[in-house]
Short mmCIF file of N, CA and C in Angstrom, two decimals:
data_model
loop_
_atom_site.label_atom_id
_atom_site.label_comp_id
_atom_site.label_asym_id
_atom_site.label_seq_id
_atom_site.Cartn_x
_atom_site.Cartn_y
_atom_site.Cartn_z
N UNK A 27 87.27 78.21 99.05
CA UNK A 27 87.94 79.63 98.02
C UNK A 27 89.10 79.20 97.33
N UNK A 28 89.46 79.75 96.29
CA UNK A 28 90.32 79.42 94.99
C UNK A 28 91.00 80.78 95.02
N UNK A 29 92.37 80.86 95.07
CA UNK A 29 93.04 82.32 94.41
C UNK A 29 93.56 81.75 93.33
N UNK A 30 93.41 82.54 92.09
CA UNK A 30 93.86 82.92 90.91
C UNK A 30 94.64 84.03 90.64
N UNK A 31 96.10 83.91 91.13
CA UNK A 31 96.71 84.87 91.32
C UNK A 31 97.06 85.67 90.13
N UNK A 32 97.00 85.27 88.48
CA UNK A 32 97.28 85.98 87.77
C UNK A 32 95.96 86.35 86.74
N UNK A 33 94.73 86.14 87.12
CA UNK A 33 93.66 86.48 86.80
C UNK A 33 93.62 88.01 86.23
N UNK A 34 92.78 87.94 85.08
CA UNK A 34 92.43 89.39 84.64
C UNK A 34 91.27 89.68 85.15
N UNK A 35 90.88 91.12 85.43
CA UNK A 35 89.87 91.74 85.92
C UNK A 35 88.46 92.03 84.60
N UNK A 36 87.84 90.96 84.45
CA UNK A 36 87.10 91.62 83.48
C UNK A 36 86.19 92.69 83.49
N UNK A 37 85.85 93.40 84.60
CA UNK A 37 85.15 94.36 84.49
C UNK A 37 85.87 95.92 84.32
N UNK A 38 87.07 95.63 84.73
CA UNK A 38 87.76 97.07 84.10
C UNK A 38 88.95 96.59 83.11
N UNK A 39 88.82 95.20 82.06
CA UNK A 39 90.15 95.24 81.24
C UNK A 39 91.50 95.17 81.96
N UNK A 40 91.47 94.94 83.18
CA UNK A 40 92.63 95.46 83.47
C UNK A 40 93.32 93.46 83.78
N UNK A 41 94.56 93.83 83.03
CA UNK A 41 94.92 92.20 83.13
C UNK A 41 95.97 92.04 84.61
N UNK A 42 96.14 90.88 84.76
CA UNK A 42 96.95 90.36 85.80
C UNK A 42 96.51 90.58 87.33
N UNK A 43 95.75 91.36 87.38
CA UNK A 43 95.19 91.71 89.03
C UNK A 43 94.99 90.80 89.79
N UNK A 44 94.90 89.46 89.65
CA UNK A 44 94.30 88.55 90.70
C UNK A 44 93.19 88.52 90.88
N UNK A 45 92.55 87.18 91.59
CA UNK A 45 91.14 86.87 91.85
C UNK A 45 90.90 85.94 92.77
N UNK A 46 90.41 86.07 93.55
CA UNK A 46 89.72 85.40 94.58
C UNK A 46 88.09 84.36 94.27
N UNK A 47 87.96 83.17 93.73
CA UNK A 47 86.50 82.77 93.82
C UNK A 47 86.22 82.32 95.22
N UNK A 48 85.31 82.52 95.46
CA UNK A 48 84.53 81.93 96.65
C UNK A 48 83.49 81.08 96.36
N UNK A 49 83.14 79.99 96.72
CA UNK A 49 82.42 78.72 96.55
C UNK A 49 81.54 78.79 97.82
N UNK A 50 80.30 78.23 97.72
CA UNK A 50 79.30 77.39 99.17
C UNK A 50 78.65 76.26 98.73
N UNK A 51 78.54 75.84 99.85
CA UNK A 51 77.66 74.34 99.79
C UNK A 51 76.53 74.49 100.40
N UNK A 52 75.76 74.19 99.27
CA UNK A 52 74.30 74.14 100.34
C UNK A 52 73.33 73.20 99.16
N UNK A 53 72.48 72.41 100.00
CA UNK A 53 71.69 71.48 99.11
C UNK A 53 72.67 70.63 98.61
N UNK A 54 73.86 70.26 98.92
CA UNK A 54 74.91 69.26 98.14
C UNK A 54 75.16 69.85 96.97
N UNK A 55 74.75 71.03 96.63
CA UNK A 55 75.51 71.35 95.35
C UNK A 55 76.56 72.76 95.98
N UNK A 56 77.77 72.96 95.04
CA UNK A 56 78.57 73.95 95.11
C UNK A 56 78.07 74.71 94.29
N UNK A 57 78.22 76.33 94.61
CA UNK A 57 77.92 77.07 93.83
C UNK A 57 79.12 78.42 94.09
N UNK A 58 79.27 79.31 93.03
CA UNK A 58 80.16 80.21 93.19
C UNK A 58 79.31 81.32 93.82
N UNK A 59 80.06 81.83 95.01
CA UNK A 59 78.88 83.21 95.57
C UNK A 59 79.65 84.52 95.17
N UNK A 60 80.88 84.42 94.83
CA UNK A 60 81.19 86.05 94.75
C UNK A 60 82.67 85.40 94.06
N UNK A 61 82.93 86.76 93.66
CA UNK A 61 84.37 86.80 92.93
C UNK A 61 85.43 88.35 93.49
N UNK A 62 86.18 88.26 94.14
CA UNK A 62 86.97 89.39 94.33
C UNK A 62 88.27 89.42 93.36
N UNK A 63 88.12 90.83 92.86
CA UNK A 63 89.45 91.20 92.59
C UNK A 63 90.66 91.94 92.79
N UNK A 64 91.48 91.70 92.37
CA UNK A 64 92.67 92.60 92.99
C UNK A 64 92.44 93.91 92.31
N UNK A 65 93.45 94.76 92.74
CA UNK A 65 93.02 96.13 92.15
C UNK A 65 94.32 96.63 91.22
N UNK A 66 95.66 96.14 91.41
CA UNK A 66 96.78 96.61 90.48
C UNK A 66 97.36 95.27 89.72
N UNK A 67 97.51 95.59 88.47
CA UNK A 67 98.17 94.44 87.63
C UNK A 67 99.48 94.16 88.25
N UNK A 68 99.84 93.05 88.53
CA UNK A 68 100.89 92.13 88.79
C UNK A 68 101.28 92.06 90.11
N UNK A 69 100.16 92.36 91.21
CA UNK A 69 100.56 92.08 92.77
C UNK A 69 100.30 91.09 93.08
N UNK A 70 100.06 89.70 92.06
CA UNK A 70 99.68 88.64 92.74
C UNK A 70 98.30 88.23 94.06
N UNK A 71 97.41 89.24 93.69
CA UNK A 71 96.09 89.07 94.36
C UNK A 71 95.64 87.41 94.42
N UNK A 72 95.52 87.03 95.85
CA UNK A 72 95.01 85.60 95.47
C UNK A 72 96.12 84.87 95.77
N UNK A 73 97.29 84.72 95.72
CA UNK A 73 98.42 83.79 95.80
C UNK A 73 98.34 82.89 96.97
N UNK A 74 98.05 83.50 98.37
CA UNK A 74 97.55 82.65 99.27
C UNK A 74 96.29 83.36 99.74
N UNK A 75 95.39 82.14 100.47
CA UNK A 75 94.33 82.61 100.90
C UNK A 75 93.79 81.56 102.14
N UNK A 76 93.51 82.23 103.21
CA UNK A 76 92.93 81.68 104.49
C UNK A 76 91.68 82.06 104.71
N UNK A 77 90.88 80.99 104.83
CA UNK A 77 89.41 81.10 105.46
C UNK A 77 89.04 80.50 106.56
N UNK A 78 88.58 81.61 107.72
CA UNK A 78 88.33 80.84 109.05
C UNK A 78 86.96 81.27 109.27
N UNK A 79 85.95 80.50 109.29
CA UNK A 79 84.59 81.06 109.44
C UNK A 79 84.29 81.83 108.32
N UNK A 80 84.01 82.83 109.03
CA UNK A 80 83.42 84.27 107.98
C UNK A 80 84.25 85.03 107.76
N UNK A 81 85.84 84.90 108.06
CA UNK A 81 86.78 85.82 107.86
C UNK A 81 87.67 85.39 106.62
N UNK A 82 88.29 85.89 106.07
CA UNK A 82 88.82 85.60 104.81
C UNK A 82 90.26 86.38 104.69
N UNK A 83 91.34 85.82 104.38
CA UNK A 83 92.82 86.89 104.19
C UNK A 83 93.17 86.19 102.60
N UNK A 84 93.32 87.22 102.03
CA UNK A 84 94.20 86.86 101.17
C UNK A 84 95.30 88.00 100.73
N UNK A 85 96.30 87.05 100.27
CA UNK A 85 97.69 88.06 100.21
C UNK A 85 97.74 88.58 98.61
N UNK A 86 98.62 89.57 98.78
CA UNK A 86 98.82 90.07 97.07
C UNK A 86 100.37 90.40 97.71
N UNK A 87 101.30 89.36 96.96
CA UNK A 87 102.91 89.22 97.30
C UNK A 87 103.62 89.85 96.94
N UNK A 88 103.31 90.65 95.71
CA UNK A 88 104.16 91.59 95.26
C UNK A 88 103.77 92.76 95.10
N UNK A 89 102.39 93.36 95.83
CA UNK A 89 102.03 94.89 96.00
C UNK A 89 103.61 95.57 96.64
N UNK A 90 103.59 96.64 96.48
CA UNK A 90 104.57 97.48 96.71
C UNK A 90 106.02 97.04 96.48
N UNK A 91 105.96 96.78 95.33
CA UNK A 91 107.38 96.30 94.68
C UNK A 91 108.02 95.24 95.99
N UNK A 92 107.00 94.27 95.91
CA UNK A 92 107.24 93.09 96.55
C UNK A 92 107.16 93.00 98.22
N UNK A 93 106.86 93.94 98.44
CA UNK A 93 106.65 94.13 100.09
C UNK A 93 105.59 93.14 100.45
N UNK A 94 104.49 93.40 99.61
CA UNK A 94 103.38 92.71 99.82
C UNK A 94 101.80 93.16 100.54
N UNK A 95 101.23 92.29 100.98
CA UNK A 95 100.38 92.95 101.93
C UNK A 95 99.31 92.03 101.93
N UNK A 96 98.35 91.96 102.95
CA UNK A 96 97.16 90.77 103.30
C UNK A 96 95.94 91.83 103.32
N UNK A 97 95.34 91.20 102.94
CA UNK A 97 93.49 91.88 102.67
C UNK A 97 92.77 90.89 103.40
N UNK A 98 91.75 91.61 104.55
CA UNK A 98 91.17 91.04 105.33
C UNK A 98 89.75 91.00 104.58
N UNK A 99 88.62 90.34 104.80
CA UNK A 99 87.36 90.38 104.18
C UNK A 99 86.59 89.56 105.38
N UNK A 100 85.45 90.14 105.65
CA UNK A 100 84.38 89.28 106.62
C UNK A 100 83.21 89.20 105.67
N UNK A 101 82.50 88.05 106.19
CA UNK A 101 81.06 88.08 105.31
C UNK A 101 80.01 88.29 106.46
N UNK A 102 79.00 88.78 105.78
CA UNK A 102 77.87 89.47 106.02
C UNK A 102 76.72 88.95 105.16
N UNK A 103 76.10 87.56 105.87
CA UNK A 103 75.24 87.09 104.71
C UNK A 103 75.91 86.53 103.67
N UNK A 104 75.89 86.99 102.12
CA UNK A 104 76.63 86.84 101.03
C UNK A 104 77.37 87.56 100.48
N UNK A 105 77.56 88.87 101.24
CA UNK A 105 78.47 89.71 100.74
C UNK A 105 79.74 89.52 101.46
N UNK A 106 81.41 89.65 100.86
CA UNK A 106 81.98 90.16 101.74
C UNK A 106 82.69 91.62 101.20
N UNK A 107 83.13 91.95 102.35
CA UNK A 107 83.81 93.10 102.63
C UNK A 107 84.77 93.26 103.46
#
């Protein structure tokens, strides 16, 4: 899991939303499984990430004028919700 807190969202053309890229290892090859984008420009989504099994925590440290927030995602098969 790699956080990129200044990443632009190419799906919405929103700049600086931040993103988290999730890679998996299978058969000796590392492949990109999913990319999760932040919602708001300048929130620094992905500044810190913690992966524990099928659970992923992602911070957005500048959310709500610097108060911050932590998002919780759970993996089911290859889908993160």
